[in-house]
CSV table of C-alpha atoms in Angstrom, one decimal:
chain,number,residue,atom,x,y,z
A,1,UNK,CA,13.5,-4.0,-26.0
A,2,UNK,CA,12.3,-4.4,-22.5
A,3,UNK,CA,15.3,-3.6,-20.3
A,4,UNK,CA,15.2,-0.3,-18.4
A,5,UNK,CA,17.5,2.6,-19.0
A,6,UNK,CA,19.0,2.3,-15.5
A,7,UNK,CA,19.2,-0.1,-12.6
A,8,UNK,CA,19.6,1.2,-9.1
A,9,UNK,CA,22.7,-0.5,-7.7
A,10,UNK,CA,22.6,0.9,-4.2
A,11,UNK,CA,21.5,4.2,-2.8
A,12,UNK,CA,22.1,6.9,-5.3
A,13,UNK,CA,24.2,4.7,-7.7
A,14,UNK,CA,22.7,4.0,-11.1
A,15,UNK,CA,24.0,1.5,-13.7
A,16,UNK,CA,23.1,2.4,-17.3
A,17,UNK,CA,21.9,-0.4,-19.7
A,18,UNK,CA,22.5,-0.7,-23.5
A,19,UNK,CA,19.3,1.3,-24.0
A,20,UNK,CA,21.2,4.4,-23.0
A,21,UNK,CA,23.7,4.1,-25.9
A,22,UNK,CA,24.8,7.1,-27.9
A,23,UNK,CA,24.7,6.7,-31.7
A,24,UNK,CA,28.2,8.1,-32.0
A,25,UNK,CA,29.9,5.8,-29.5
A,26,UNK,CA,28.3,2.9,-27.7
A,27,UNK,CA,30.6,3.4,-24.7
A,28,UNK,CA,28.8,6.8,-24.2
A,29,UNK,CA,25.3,7.6,-23.2
A,30,UNK,CA,22.6,9.4,-25.3
A,31,UNK,CA,21.5,12.6,-23.7
A,32,UNK,CA,17.9,11.6,-23.2
A,33,UNK,CA,18.2,9.0,-20.4
A,34,UNK,CA,20.5,11.0,-18.2
A,35,UNK,CA,18.1,14.0,-18.5
A,36,UNK,CA,15.2,11.8,-17.6
A,37,UNK,CA,17.1,10.3,-14.6
A,38,UNK,CA,18.1,13.7,-13.1
A,39,UNK,CA,14.7,15.3,-13.6
A,40,UNK,CA,12.9,12.3,-12.3
A,41,UNK,CA,15.1,12.3,-9.1
A,42,UNK,CA,14.3,16.0,-8.6
A,43,UNK,CA,10.6,15.4,-9.1
A,44,UNK,CA,10.7,12.6,-6.4
A,45,UNK,CA,12.2,15.1,-3.9
A,46,UNK,CA,9.6,17.8,-4.8
A,47,UNK,CA,6.6,15.5,-4.8
A,48,UNK,CA,3.7,17.2,-3.0
A,49,UNK,CA,5.2,20.7,-3.4
A,50,UNK,CA,3.7,21.4,-6.8
A,51,UNK,CA,4.8,20.9,-10.4
A,52,UNK,CA,7.9,21.5,-12.4
A,53,UNK,CA,7.5,24.7,-14.4
A,54,UNK,CA,11.0,24.9,-15.9
A,55,UNK,CA,13.7,22.4,-16.4
A,56,UNK,CA,17.2,23.0,-17.6
A,57,UNK,CA,19.8,20.3,-18.3
A,58,UNK,CA,23.5,20.9,-19.0
A,59,UNK,CA,25.8,18.3,-20.3
A,60,UNK,CA,29.3,19.1,-19.0
A,61,UNK,CA,31.1,16.7,-21.3
A,62,UNK,CA,30.7,13.2,-22.8
A,63,UNK,CA,28.7,10.9,-20.5
A,64,UNK,CA,30.4,7.4,-20.2
A,65,UNK,CA,28.1,4.4,-20.1
A,66,UNK,CA,29.4,3.6,-16.6
A,67,UNK,CA,27.7,3.6,-13.1
A,68,UNK,CA,27.1,7.1,-11.8
A,69,UNK,CA,26.0,8.8,-8.6
A,70,UNK,CA,23.1,11.2,-8.5
A,71,UNK,CA,22.9,13.9,-5.9
A,72,UNK,CA,19.9,16.2,-5.4
A,73,UNK,CA,20.1,19.4,-3.5
A,74,UNK,CA,17.8,22.4,-2.9
A,75,UNK,CA,19.2,25.7,-4.1
A,76,UNK,CA,16.3,27.9,-3.2
A,77,UNK,CA,13.7,26.6,-0.7
A,78,UNK,CA,10.2,28.1,-0.7
A,79,UNK,CA,6.6,27.2,0.0
A,80,UNK,CA,5.3,28.5,-3.4
A,81,UNK,CA,8.5,28.5,-5.6
A,82,UNK,CA,11.6,26.4,-5.2
A,83,UNK,CA,14.7,25.6,-7.2
A,84,UNK,CA,16.4,22.2,-7.0
A,85,UNK,CA,19.4,20.7,-8.8
A,86,UNK,CA,20.6,17.2,-9.5
A,87,UNK,CA,24.1,16.2,-10.7
A,88,UNK,CA,25.3,13.0,-12.3
A,89,UNK,CA,28.9,12.1,-11.3
A,90,UNK,CA,30.8,9.3,-13.2
A,91,UNK,CA,34.4,8.3,-12.4
A,92,UNK,CA,34.7,11.3,-10.1
A,93,UNK,CA,33.6,13.9,-12.7
A,94,UNK,CA,30.2,15.7,-12.9
A,95,UNK,CA,29.0,15.0,-16.4
A,96,UNK,CA,25.5,16.5,-16.3
A,97,UNK,CA,23.4,18.8,-14.1
A,98,UNK,CA,19.6,19.5,-14.1
A,99,UNK,CA,17.9,22.4,-12.5
A,100,UNK,CA,14.2,22.6,-12.0
A,101,UNK,CA,11.9,25.3,-10.8
A,102,UNK,CA,8.8,23.9,-9.0
A,103,UNK,CA,5.7,26.1,-8.4
A,104,UNK,CA,2.9,25.3,-6.0
A,105,UNK,CA,-0.4,24.4,-7.5
A,106,UNK,CA,-4.0,24.4,-6.2
A,107,UNK,CA,-7.2,22.5,-7.0
A,108,UNK,CA,-8.5,23.6,-10.4
A,109,UNK,CA,-5.3,25.3,-11.4
A,110,UNK,CA,-5.3,23.6,-14.8
A,111,UNK,CA,-8.6,25.3,-15.6
A,112,UNK,CA,-7.1,28.7,-15.3
A,113,UNK,CA,-4.2,28.0,-17.7
A,114,UNK,CA,-4.6,29.2,-21.3
A,115,UNK,CA,-4.2,26.0,-23.3
A,116,UNK,CA,-3.2,26.1,-27.0
A,117,UNK,CA,-6.1,26.8,-29.3
A,118,UNK,CA,-4.7,24.6,-32.2
A,119,UNK,CA,-5.4,21.0,-31.5
A,120,UNK,CA,-2.5,18.5,-31.6
A,121,UNK,CA,-2.3,16.3,-34.7
A,122,UNK,CA,-3.9,12.9,-34.6
A,123,UNK,CA,-1.6,10.0,-33.6
A,124,UNK,CA,-0.7,8.1,-36.8
A,125,UNK,CA,-0.5,4.4,-37.3
A,126,UNK,CA,2.6,2.6,-36.2
A,127,UNK,CA,5.2,2.1,-38.9
A,128,UNK,CA,7.9,-0.6,-39.2
A,129,UNK,CA,10.4,1.8,-40.7
A,130,UNK,CA,13.4,2.8,-38.6
A,131,UNK,CA,13.1,6.4,-37.3
A,132,UNK,CA,16.9,6.8,-37.9
A,133,UNK,CA,17.7,5.1,-41.2
A,134,UNK,CA,21.2,6.5,-41.2
A,135,UNK,CA,22.2,4.6,-38.1
A,136,UNK,CA,22.7,0.9,-37.6
A,137,UNK,CA,19.8,-1.2,-36.3
A,138,UNK,CA,22.0,-2.4,-33.5
A,139,UNK,CA,21.8,1.0,-31.8
A,140,UNK,CA,19.6,0.2,-28.8
A,141,UNK,CA,18.3,3.7,-27.7
A,142,UNK,CA,15.7,4.2,-30.5
A,143,UNK,CA,14.2,0.7,-29.7
A,144,UNK,CA,13.3,1.9,-26.2
A,145,UNK,CA,11.0,4.6,-27.6
A,146,UNK,CA,8.0,4.4,-29.9
A,147,UNK,CA,8.3,6.8,-32.9
A,148,UNK,CA,5.3,7.7,-35.1
A,149,UNK,CA,6.0,10.4,-37.7
A,150,UNK,CA,3.2,12.9,-38.3
A,151,UNK,CA,5.0,14.8,-41.1
A,152,UNK,CA,8.6,14.8,-42.2
A,153,UNK,CA,11.2,12.2,-41.2
A,154,UNK,CA,14.5,12.1,-39.3
A,155,UNK,CA,16.1,11.0,-42.5
A,156,UNK,CA,14.9,14.0,-44.4
A,157,UNK,CA,16.1,17.7,-44.1
A,158,UNK,CA,13.6,20.2,-42.9
A,159,UNK,CA,11.0,20.4,-40.0
A,160,UNK,CA,9.2,17.3,-38.8
A,161,UNK,CA,6.6,16.4,-36.2
A,162,UNK,CA,6.8,13.0,-34.5
A,163,UNK,CA,4.7,11.4,-31.7
A,164,UNK,CA,6.9,9.6,-29.3
A,165,UNK,CA,6.3,7.3,-26.3
A,166,UNK,CA,8.9,5.8,-23.9
A,167,UNK,CA,8.5,2.1,-23.8
A,168,UNK,CA,10.8,1.1,-20.9
A,169,UNK,CA,11.2,2.3,-17.3
A,170,UNK,CA,13.8,5.0,-16.6
A,171,UNK,CA,14.8,3.1,-13.5
A,172,UNK,CA,14.1,-0.6,-13.1
A,173,UNK,CA,11.2,-1.3,-10.8
A,174,UNK,CA,10.2,2.3,-10.5
A,175,UNK,CA,7.4,4.3,-12.1
A,176,UNK,CA,8.7,7.1,-14.3
A,177,UNK,CA,7.5,10.6,-13.3
A,178,UNK,CA,5.7,12.6,-16.0
A,179,UNK,CA,8.6,15.1,-16.3
A,180,UNK,CA,11.1,12.3,-16.6
A,181,UNK,CA,9.2,10.7,-19.5
A,182,UNK,CA,9.2,14.2,-21.2
A,183,UNK,CA,12.9,14.8,-20.4
A,184,UNK,CA,13.9,11.5,-22.1
A,185,UNK,CA,12.8,12.9,-25.4
A,186,UNK,CA,15.3,15.7,-24.9
A,187,UNK,CA,12.9,18.5,-26.0
A,188,UNK,CA,9.3,19.1,-25.2
A,189,UNK,CA,6.6,21.7,-25.4
A,190,UNK,CA,4.2,21.8,-22.5
A,191,UNK,CA,1.7,24.5,-21.4
A,192,UNK,CA,3.3,26.9,-18.9
A,193,UNK,CA,6.5,24.9,-18.9
A,194,UNK,CA,9.9,25.6,-20.5
A,195,UNK,CA,12.5,22.9,-21.2
A,196,UNK,CA,16.1,23.6,-22.1
A,197,UNK,CA,18.8,21.1,-23.0
A,198,UNK,CA,22.4,22.4,-23.6
A,199,UNK,CA,25.7,20.7,-24.2
A,200,UNK,CA,29.2,22.1,-23.6
A,201,UNK,CA,31.0,19.1,-25.2
A,202,UNK,CA,33.5,19.4,-28.0
A,203,UNK,CA,32.5,15.9,-29.1
A,204,UNK,CA,29.2,14.5,-30.1
A,205,UNK,CA,27.8,13.2,-26.9
A,206,UNK,CA,24.2,12.5,-27.6
């Protein structure tokens, strides 16, 4: 699959592609692409101000696979610490909101961060097996991401470790920001960063 998750229609209007499909209902979006879209738009606004230290995404209901409007606003301005929010509105309803804390950085800041002592597992060889054997192969979202299981498997109960890599742009013709690529995988663990994804739907939305 080579199509992007979204195409910018005009201004702040984004049209989702089939790559955003939810596994439960193809008329809805999986939670990963909207998270990436919102966090990426915040990161564009805060470019040059530092790095995102904490990101929180709330799904306020099911997310239709229809064009949506993204609005970014600054909730707490500041030279060293700032808080920004982005909302996705579809058919007149806010369906998701992201909030990101951005902290100022300086040259050599990474050298002062205590990085994990345990090395990450090696990247395994690619496998032709489907990462989601219980879902139909016609579900488009998993084909937009490369999945390489280190241990365990999505089709097996219990913990698992999987290397993933986004293969398509979040927005057509635009380079995805680092945080957007991470947000698309829905959960992440990064040094000095915290990521939270929550959903208030009563239906399965992602």
